[in-house]
Amino acid sequence: MEHVFRERITTEEQLEALRPVLGGAPSKLVMDKVIHALDAHGKAFIAKAPFIAVATADAEGHCDVSPRGDAPGFVHVLDDRHLFIPERLGNRRMDTIHNIIANPHIGLIFIIPGLEETFRVNGKACVTRDPELLKLTAVNGREPLIGIGVEVEECFMHCAKAFKRSGLWKPDSWLPEGDRPSPAQMLAAHVKGKIELTADQVDQMLEESYTKWLY
């Protein structure tokens, strides 16, 4: 990879030397926005968020980001310092769960459709089968088998620049359906030589899982 990425920045000193051209030091507002427990505003944001991105890493530092989504408020605020995320049915790889067992550090981004600012929470996580929490997060009479407990260490708002640049919530910026990548074609190509499936077969499998195995 050396021939691909040139003029790498590998020290804090090199980075600090670039500060003037990167816009200077962060503002006092940006530096002071971090809080170390959930206040009423953070709790209200989480209660309205139907989607989060979950960042974890294994013991060797190999990183992973995984989406989680459900009805708004599916992440339960237990108190100012603790959250519970029910683990719904998925692809059974359990990448996030394996990572948490090996390395408890976790990062979350809470996203509310239509709102360009996001809310970030960093902390430590555990995998739990707490019966009260599993019962609390049942859907259609089905309790999750496990969940993720999060101890909040810091949380803060993140500005809207990424969403404004991408136009994420603007329907006129979305690709027409015919121009979008085909998940079925991608999966069929990625398993070729190991599992022989056509894109149509993969598409049928995906649709079945989306209709029968959400909870």
XYZ file of N, CA and C in Angstrom:
645
model
N 0.814 -1.217 0.000
C 0.000 0.000 0.000
C 0.851 1.271 0.000
N 2.164 1.144 0.202
C 3.008 2.326 0.288
C 2.926 3.177 -0.975
N 2.775 2.535 -2.129
C 2.774 3.286 -3.381
C 1.454 3.992 -3.638
N 0.430 3.678 -2.842
C -0.886 4.273 -3.063
C -1.044 5.566 -2.268
N -0.712 5.530 -0.986
C -0.920 6.686 -0.110
C 0.423 7.356 0.182
N 0.629 8.499 -0.408
C 1.898 9.198 -0.253
C 1.760 10.355 0.734
N 2.903 10.849 1.185
C 2.947 11.975 2.122
C 2.022 11.731 3.312
N 2.185 10.595 3.938
C 1.341 10.244 5.077
C 1.668 11.114 6.293
N 0.645 11.397 7.058
C 0.798 12.096 8.332
C 0.815 11.023 9.415
N 1.941 10.879 10.095
C 2.103 9.766 11.040
C 2.398 10.211 12.463
N 2.522 11.518 12.699
C 2.797 12.004 14.051
C 1.872 13.164 14.387
N 1.658 13.379 15.680
C 0.859 14.519 16.130
C 1.519 15.834 15.727
N 2.855 15.855 15.735
C 3.577 17.076 15.366
C 3.296 17.465 13.915
N 3.283 16.479 13.020
C 2.965 16.757 11.617
C 1.542 17.295 11.477
N 0.628 16.699 12.225
C -0.765 17.129 12.160
C -0.918 18.556 12.666
N -0.292 18.862 13.797
C -0.401 20.207 14.358
C 0.185 21.250 13.420
N 1.231 20.874 12.687
C 1.834 21.812 11.738
C 0.863 22.186 10.622
N -0.118 21.333 10.365
C -1.103 21.589 9.309
C -2.304 22.388 9.799
N -2.388 22.625 11.094
C -3.573 23.289 11.640
C -3.924 24.600 10.934
N -2.954 25.455 10.637
C -3.314 26.723 9.985
C -4.068 26.533 8.674
N -3.667 25.553 7.867
C -4.345 25.352 6.579
C -5.612 24.518 6.735
N -5.768 23.862 7.881
C -6.986 23.091 8.140
C -8.056 23.923 8.835
N -7.775 25.201 9.021
C -8.780 26.078 9.614
C -8.464 26.530 11.020
N -7.326 26.110 11.555
C -6.952 26.532 12.895
C -7.516 25.628 13.972
N -7.457 26.095 15.197
C -7.927 25.308 16.340
C -9.451 25.244 16.341
N -10.017 24.166 16.877
C -11.474 24.096 16.983
C -12.005 25.180 17.914
N -13.236 25.586 17.674
C -13.837 26.645 18.486
C -14.089 26.153 19.907
N -14.282 27.100 20.806
C -14.593 26.749 22.196
C -15.904 25.971 22.268
N -16.868 26.337 21.420
C -18.144 25.615 21.395
C -17.927 24.146 21.062
N -17.113 23.882 20.047
C -16.846 22.503 19.637
C -16.113 21.741 20.737
N -15.160 22.389 21.386
C -14.383 21.721 22.421
C -15.195 21.461 23.687
N -16.133 22.363 23.985
C -16.862 22.269 25.253
C -18.209 21.564 25.143
N -18.556 21.059 23.959
C -19.893 20.476 23.787
C -20.027 19.080 24.374
N -18.917 18.437 24.717
C -18.952 17.059 25.208
C -19.446 17.036 26.651
N -20.427 16.172 26.917
C -20.879 15.935 28.286
C -20.675 14.459 28.607
N -20.717 14.133 29.888
C -20.331 12.791 30.309
C -21.480 11.996 30.925
N -22.674 12.490 30.751
C -23.884 11.773 31.144
C -25.017 12.318 30.287
N -26.050 11.545 30.131
C -27.176 11.961 29.299
C -28.026 12.986 30.031
N -28.266 14.125 29.392
C -29.198 15.100 29.946
C -30.555 14.924 29.276
N -31.481 15.817 29.582
C -32.833 15.690 29.029
C -32.827 15.786 27.507
N -31.945 16.622 26.951
C -31.889 16.773 25.496
C -31.389 15.489 24.833
N -30.339 14.905 25.382
C -29.817 13.660 24.826
C -30.828 12.535 24.913
N -31.509 12.445 26.034
C -32.525 11.398 26.203
C -33.661 11.574 25.199
N -34.069 12.820 24.979
C -35.149 13.080 24.023
C -34.722 12.730 22.605
N -33.471 13.012 22.262
C -32.966 12.671 20.932
C -32.999 11.163 20.741
N -32.485 10.419 21.711
C -32.457 8.953 21.620
C -33.873 8.400 21.503
N -34.823 8.996 22.224
C -36.210 8.519 22.197
C -36.855 8.695 20.832
N -36.336 9.605 20.018
C -36.911 9.872 18.696
C -36.119 9.224 17.563
N -35.033 8.552 17.890
C -34.153 7.994 16.855
C -34.536 6.552 16.522
N -34.855 6.260 15.245
C -35.152 4.888 14.839
C -33.952 4.149 14.270
N -32.793 4.818 14.217
C -31.631 4.214 13.544
C -30.348 4.644 14.237
N -29.426 3.668 14.411
C -28.105 3.979 14.947
C -27.045 3.221 14.155
N -25.846 3.759 14.162
C -24.670 3.043 13.673
C -23.832 2.674 14.887
N -23.410 1.417 14.953
C -22.692 0.885 16.114
C -21.270 0.540 15.693
N -20.291 1.204 16.291
C -18.885 0.954 15.984
C -18.234 0.175 17.122
N -17.570 -0.927 16.769
C -16.848 -1.739 17.744
C -15.543 -2.209 17.110
N -14.698 -2.837 17.916
C -13.451 -3.416 17.413
C -13.123 -4.641 18.244
N -12.408 -5.591 17.644
C -12.023 -6.782 18.393
C -10.758 -6.503 19.199
N -10.232 -7.530 19.839
C -9.073 -7.351 20.716
C -7.847 -6.857 19.970
N -7.758 -7.155 18.676
C -6.614 -6.717 17.866
C -6.845 -5.356 17.216
N -8.016 -4.771 17.433
C -8.303 -3.463 16.865
C -8.954 -3.486 15.503
N -9.329 -4.660 14.996
C -10.036 -4.731 13.719
C -11.442 -4.159 13.911
N -11.762 -3.140 13.135
C -12.972 -2.351 13.369
C -14.167 -2.853 12.563
N -15.333 -2.494 13.050
C -16.576 -2.875 12.385
C -17.624 -1.814 12.717
N -18.444 -1.471 11.745
C -19.601 -0.605 11.984
C -20.831 -1.334 11.482
N -21.844 -1.413 12.329
C -23.039 -2.178 11.992
C -24.280 -1.331 12.261
N -25.271 -1.364 11.358
C -26.498 -0.605 11.589
C -27.459 -1.344 12.507
N -28.238 -0.576 13.242
C -29.339 -1.108 14.028
C -30.526 -0.177 13.834
N -31.717 -0.754 13.662
C -32.886 0.081 13.476
C -34.152 -0.586 13.964
N -35.085 0.234 14.407
C -36.378 -0.260 14.885
C -37.266 0.969 15.081
N -38.372 0.799 15.758
C -39.246 1.938 16.018
C -38.498 2.990 16.840
N -38.830 4.279 16.661
C -38.157 5.315 17.448
C -38.178 4.987 18.937
N -37.030 5.164 19.579
C -36.914 4.853 20.993
C -36.585 3.409 21.286
N -36.215 2.637 20.253
C -35.906 1.223 20.505
C -34.674 1.059 21.386
N -33.782 2.059 21.386
C -32.687 2.071 22.358
C -33.242 2.676 23.645
N -33.228 1.898 24.703
C -33.839 2.331 25.960
C -32.823 3.043 26.844
N -33.207 4.223 27.310
C -32.403 4.954 28.286
C -32.803 4.462 29.673
N -31.868 3.843 30.374
C -32.156 3.305 31.701
C -31.940 4.350 32.787
N -30.933 5.177 32.616
C -30.657 6.307 33.508
C -29.668 7.219 32.797
N -29.085 8.150 33.521
C -28.201 9.136 32.890
C -26.944 8.528 32.282
N -26.595 7.317 32.681
C -25.319 6.736 32.258
C -25.456 5.391 31.554
N -26.673 4.889 31.393
C -26.807 3.532 30.867
C -27.903 3.432 29.805
N -27.573 2.698 28.725
C -28.503 2.414 27.634
C -28.624 0.910 27.451
N -29.744 0.507 26.859
C -29.915 -0.900 26.487
C -30.371 -0.969 25.044
N -29.648 -1.760 24.240
C -29.967 -1.950 22.824
C -30.390 -3.398 22.621
N -31.660 -3.656 22.298
C -32.067 -5.044 22.042
C -31.425 -5.572 20.772
N -31.014 -6.808 20.802
C -30.370 -7.424 19.635
C -31.422 -8.241 18.886
N -31.924 -7.690 17.786
C -32.958 -8.358 16.993
C -32.335 -9.434 16.100
N -33.207 -10.185 15.432
C -32.731 -11.206 14.506
C -31.936 -10.555 13.385
N -30.806 -11.161 13.037
C -29.972 -10.626 11.967
C -29.421 -11.747 11.119
N -28.189 -11.566 10.665
C -27.592 -12.586 9.794
C -26.838 -13.660 10.570
N -26.859 -13.547 11.886
C -26.264 -14.532 12.810
C -24.732 -14.544 12.761
N -24.117 -13.584 12.112
C -22.655 -13.461 12.188
C -22.229 -12.970 13.572
N -23.042 -12.084 14.142
C -22.805 -11.537 15.483
C -21.445 -10.850 15.600
N -21.048 -10.136 14.545
C -19.759 -9.441 14.569
C -19.663 -8.478 15.751
N -20.712 -7.680 15.945
C -20.704 -6.706 17.036
C -20.599 -7.390 18.386
N -21.348 -8.478 18.559
C -21.356 -9.188 19.842
C -19.988 -9.794 20.129
N -19.400 -10.442 19.141
C -18.053 -11.000 19.322
C -17.063 -9.901 19.712
N -17.161 -8.768 19.046
C -16.239 -7.670 19.341
C -16.386 -7.176 20.774
N -17.619 -6.996 21.221
C -17.849 -6.482 22.576
C -17.291 -7.433 23.624
N -17.444 -8.727 23.409
C -16.898 -9.698 24.358
C -15.379 -9.567 24.444
N -14.739 -9.274 23.317
C -13.277 -9.155 23.293
C -12.790 -7.766 23.694
N -13.615 -6.744 23.435
C -13.184 -5.354 23.622
C -14.433 -4.516 23.886
N -14.613 -3.988 25.085
C -15.886 -3.351 25.437
C -16.118 -1.965 24.848
N -15.131 -1.351 24.240
C -15.301 0.024 23.763
C -16.293 0.078 22.596
N -17.178 1.065 22.653
C -18.247 1.162 21.659
C -18.511 2.625 21.324
N -18.879 2.872 20.068
C -19.294 4.198 19.633
C -20.631 4.106 18.918
N -21.533 5.025 19.214
C -22.874 5.027 18.626
C -23.149 6.378 17.976
N -23.815 6.355 16.826
C -24.347 7.574 16.226
C -25.855 7.390 16.069
N -26.620 8.277 16.694
C -28.082 8.236 16.613
C -28.541 9.164 15.496
N -29.429 8.640 14.645
C -29.876 9.367 13.455
C -31.400 9.427 13.439
N -31.916 10.632 13.215
C -33.358 10.848 13.071
C -33.621 11.275 11.630
N -34.430 10.540 10.871
C -34.693 10.906 9.477
C -35.186 12.349 9.357
N -34.607 13.070 8.413
C -34.986 14.455 8.188
C -34.185 15.459 8.984
N -33.519 15.008 10.047
C -32.683 15.888 10.864
C -31.226 15.680 10.471
N -30.545 16.769 10.155
C -29.182 16.645 9.644
C -28.133 16.547 10.746
N -28.429 17.043 11.933
C -27.521 16.840 13.056
C -27.724 15.447 13.643
N -26.658 14.883 14.197
C -26.728 13.563 14.825
C -26.239 13.671 16.266
N -26.438 12.585 17.019
C -26.033 12.544 18.430
C -25.108 11.360 18.617
N -23.937 11.626 19.168
C -22.926 10.589 19.325
C -22.767 10.211 20.795
N -22.615 8.912 21.019
C -22.391 8.385 22.368
C -21.225 7.414 22.313
N -20.252 7.605 23.164
C -19.122 6.684 23.297
C -19.090 6.130 24.715
N -18.662 4.880 24.835
C -18.604 4.293 26.167
C -18.107 2.867 26.149
N -18.538 2.129 27.154
C -18.185 0.718 27.268
C -19.459 -0.115 27.210
N -19.354 -1.285 26.585
C -20.527 -2.128 26.365
C -20.334 -3.506 26.971
N -21.452 -4.167 27.196
C -21.446 -5.570 27.607
C -22.588 -6.270 26.893
N -22.521 -7.580 26.827
C -23.604 -8.398 26.281
C -24.387 -8.946 27.465
N -25.710 -8.771 27.446
C -26.510 -9.127 28.612
C -27.759 -9.916 28.230
N -28.183 -10.765 29.170
C -29.466 -11.475 29.048
C -30.383 -11.087 30.198
N -30.271 -9.868 30.671
C -31.098 -9.369 31.769
C -32.574 -9.590 31.434
N -33.277 -10.438 32.196
C -34.657 -10.791 31.820
C -35.607 -9.602 31.820
N -35.411 -8.650 32.714
C -36.295 -7.486 32.746
C -36.140 -6.643 31.481
N -34.909 -6.487 31.030
C -34.666 -5.679 29.836
C -35.128 -6.393 28.573
N -34.954 -7.702 28.529
C -35.436 -8.455 27.371
C -36.959 -8.381 27.280
N -37.629 -8.477 28.420
C -39.090 -8.376 28.435
C -39.534 -6.971 28.040
N -38.795 -5.969 28.499
C -39.125 -4.572 28.206
C -39.085 -4.278 26.714
N -38.231 -4.981 25.985
C -38.011 -4.672 24.567
C -38.631 -5.706 23.633
N -39.583 -6.481 24.130
C -40.272 -7.460 23.285
C -41.092 -6.744 22.205
N -41.166 -7.351 21.027
C -41.983 -6.848 19.924
C -42.818 -8.007 19.399
N -44.106 -7.770 19.229
C -45.027 -8.812 18.765
C -44.951 -10.056 19.654
N -44.746 -9.833 20.937
C -44.687 -10.942 21.885
C -43.381 -11.708 21.875
N -42.412 -11.270 21.089
C -41.127 -11.977 20.996
C -40.027 -11.144 21.650
N -39.412 -11.719 22.656
C -38.313 -11.047 23.333
C -37.001 -11.301 22.594
N -36.103 -10.324 22.575
C -34.761 -10.620 22.055
C -34.080 -11.615 22.978
N -33.175 -12.396 22.438
C -32.465 -13.377 23.259
C -31.335 -12.738 24.048
N -30.748 -11.683 23.500
C -29.677 -10.957 24.163
C -29.815 -9.475 23.849
N -29.035 -8.670 24.518
C -28.996 -7.246 24.231
C -27.631 -6.685 24.567
N -27.443 -5.421 24.223
C -26.184 -4.728 24.474
C -26.425 -3.655 25.524
N -25.724 -3.759 26.631
C -25.748 -2.710 27.641
C -24.609 -1.741 27.391
N -24.891 -0.457 27.499
C -23.876 0.569 27.242
C -23.749 1.476 28.459
N -22.526 1.622 28.946
C -22.217 2.611 29.976
C -21.670 3.851 29.280
N -22.389 4.950 29.390
C -22.039 6.183 28.683
C -20.817 6.828 29.333
N -19.824 7.143 28.512
C -18.647 7.873 28.986
C -18.615 9.303 28.460
N -19.108 9.492 27.240
C -19.212 10.845 26.698
C -20.278 10.865 25.612
N -20.877 12.031 25.428
C -21.884 12.176 24.375
C -21.908 13.631 23.918
N -22.290 13.819 22.655
C -22.290 15.172 22.107
C -23.009 15.195 20.766
N -23.480 16.394 20.413
C -24.085 16.612 19.108
C -23.001 16.663 18.042
N -23.358 16.198 16.829
C -22.443 16.299 15.689
C -23.125 17.156 14.632
N -22.367 18.067 14.047
C -22.949 19.048 13.129
C -23.460 18.394 11.841
N -24.160 19.200 11.048
C -24.892 18.684 9.885
C -24.108 18.713 8.583
N -22.833 19.086 8.620
C -22.109 19.299 7.359
C -22.122 18.072 6.445
N -21.903 16.877 7.001
C -21.868 15.671 6.164
C -23.208 15.444 5.471
N -24.309 15.708 6.191
C -25.630 15.504 5.612
C -25.941 16.579 4.576
N -25.484 17.800 4.818
C -25.709 18.864 3.843
C -24.907 18.615 2.570
N -23.647 18.187 2.727
C -22.831 17.916 1.541
C -23.409 16.770 0.720
N -23.905 15.756 1.405
C -24.399 14.566 0.702
C -25.831 14.723 0.206
N -26.574 15.682 0.780
C -27.988 15.807 0.430
C -28.786 14.579 0.809
N -28.398 13.943 1.896
C -28.944 12.627 2.228
C -30.461 12.610 2.354
N -31.028 13.655 2.948
C -32.470 13.644 3.177
C -33.254 14.320 2.051
N -32.595 14.694 0.970
C -33.280 15.354 -0.140
C -33.632 14.324 -1.210
N -34.910 13.997 -1.372
C -35.295 12.967 -2.343
C -34.807 13.240 -3.758
N -34.687 14.521 -4.135
C -34.247 14.799 -5.508
C -32.766 14.489 -5.720
N -32.039 14.182 -4.629
C -30.636 13.786 -4.769
C -30.475 12.266 -4.831
N -31.550 11.540 -4.596
C -31.474 10.078 -4.564
C -31.365 9.513 -5.980
N -30.645 8.410 -6.106
C -30.525 7.743 -7.400
C -31.867 7.155 -7.828
N -32.194 7.222 -9.115
C -33.358 6.479 -9.603
C -33.169 4.991 -9.317
N -34.266 4.285 -9.138
C -34.173 2.874 -8.753
C -33.303 2.073 -9.715
N -33.392 2.349 -10.995
C -32.615 1.591 -11.969
C -31.122 1.860 -11.925
N -30.720 2.956 -11.281
C -29.293 3.301 -11.189
C -28.654 2.845 -9.884
N -29.456 2.333 -8.965
C -28.916 1.930 -7.666
C -28.205 0.582 -7.773
N -27.151 0.363 -6.980
C -26.515 -0.959 -6.961
C -27.525 -2.030 -6.561
N -27.380 -3.214 -7.112
C -28.260 -4.334 -6.788
C -27.625 -5.170 -5.685
N -28.179 -5.158 -4.464
C -27.628 -5.994 -3.398
C -27.600 -7.472 -3.772
N -28.623 -7.937 -4.481
C -28.672 -9.353 -4.864
C -27.533 -9.698 -5.817
N -27.279 -8.838 -6.803
C -26.170 -9.087 -7.731
C -24.827 -9.055 -7.009
N -24.678 -8.138 -6.081
C -23.427 -8.043 -5.330
C -23.182 -9.302 -4.511
N -24.206 -9.756 -3.783
C -24.054 -10.953 -2.957
C -23.758 -12.179 -3.802
N -24.474 -12.322 -4.911
C -24.238 -13.473 -5.787
C -22.805 -13.471 -6.306
N -22.283 -12.292 -6.647
C -20.906 -12.195 -7.143
C -19.894 -12.495 -6.049
N -20.177 -12.050 -4.827
C -19.212 -12.211 -3.736
C -19.093 -13.655 -3.252
N -20.153 -14.447 -3.418
C -20.084 -15.850 -2.971
C -19.810 -16.807 -4.127
N -19.655 -16.273 -5.331
C -19.427 -17.132 -6.496
C -18.176 -17.985 -6.294
N -18.295 -19.258 -6.635
C -17.201 -20.199 -6.428
C -17.285 -20.908 -5.099
N -18.074 -20.351 -4.172
C -18.308 -20.991 -2.876
C -19.758 -21.440 -2.754
N -20.661 -20.592 -3.217
C -22.088 -20.921 -3.262
C -22.597 -20.469 -4.624
N -23.193 -21.370 -5.361
C -23.688 -21.016 -6.695
C -25.152 -20.598 -6.607
N -25.376 -19.311 -6.652
C -26.719 -18.756 -6.608
C -26.833 -17.664 -7.663
N -27.999 -17.576 -8.281
C -28.244 -16.474 -9.198
C -28.685 -15.251 -8.402
N -28.620 -14.095 -9.035
C -29.075 -12.875 -8.381
C -30.558 -12.968 -8.029
N -31.353 -13.605 -8.898
C -32.781 -13.765 -8.612
C -32.998 -14.628 -7.372
N -32.212 -15.691 -7.233
C -32.341 -16.541 -6.053
C -31.966 -15.784 -4.779
N -30.901 -15.010 -4.865
C -30.490 -14.218 -3.703
C -31.565 -13.198 -3.354
N -32.141 -12.580 -4.370
C -33.193 -11.596 -4.139
C -34.381 -12.227 -3.424
N -34.755 -13.438 -3.819
C -35.854 -14.142 -3.156
C -35.507 -14.452 -1.703
N -34.260 -14.858 -1.457
C -33.826 -15.153 -0.093
C -33.866 -13.903 0.780
N -33.426 -12.786 0.220
C -33.445 -11.540 0.975
C -34.871 -11.124 1.313
N -35.751 -11.185 0.332
C -37.134 -10.781 0.569
C -37.794 -11.660 1.624
N -37.500 -12.957 1.595
C -38.063 -13.857 2.607
C -37.562 -13.491 4.000
N -36.271 -13.191 4.101
C -35.727 -12.840 5.414
C -36.293 -11.511 5.907
N -36.559 -10.580 4.993
C -37.086 -9.279 5.387
C -38.542 -9.366 5.839
N -39.263 -10.358 5.341
C -40.672 -10.481 5.711
C -40.897 -11.427 6.890
N -40.018 -12.421 7.063
C -40.247 -13.446 8.091
C -39.342 -13.343 9.308
N -38.221 -12.648 9.174
C -37.213 -12.740 10.233
C -36.754 -11.379 10.746
N -37.699 -10.462 10.927
C -37.339 -9.166 11.507
C -37.302 -9.219 13.033
N -38.155 -10.064 13.623
C -38.222 -10.155 15.091
C -38.242 -11.614 15.526
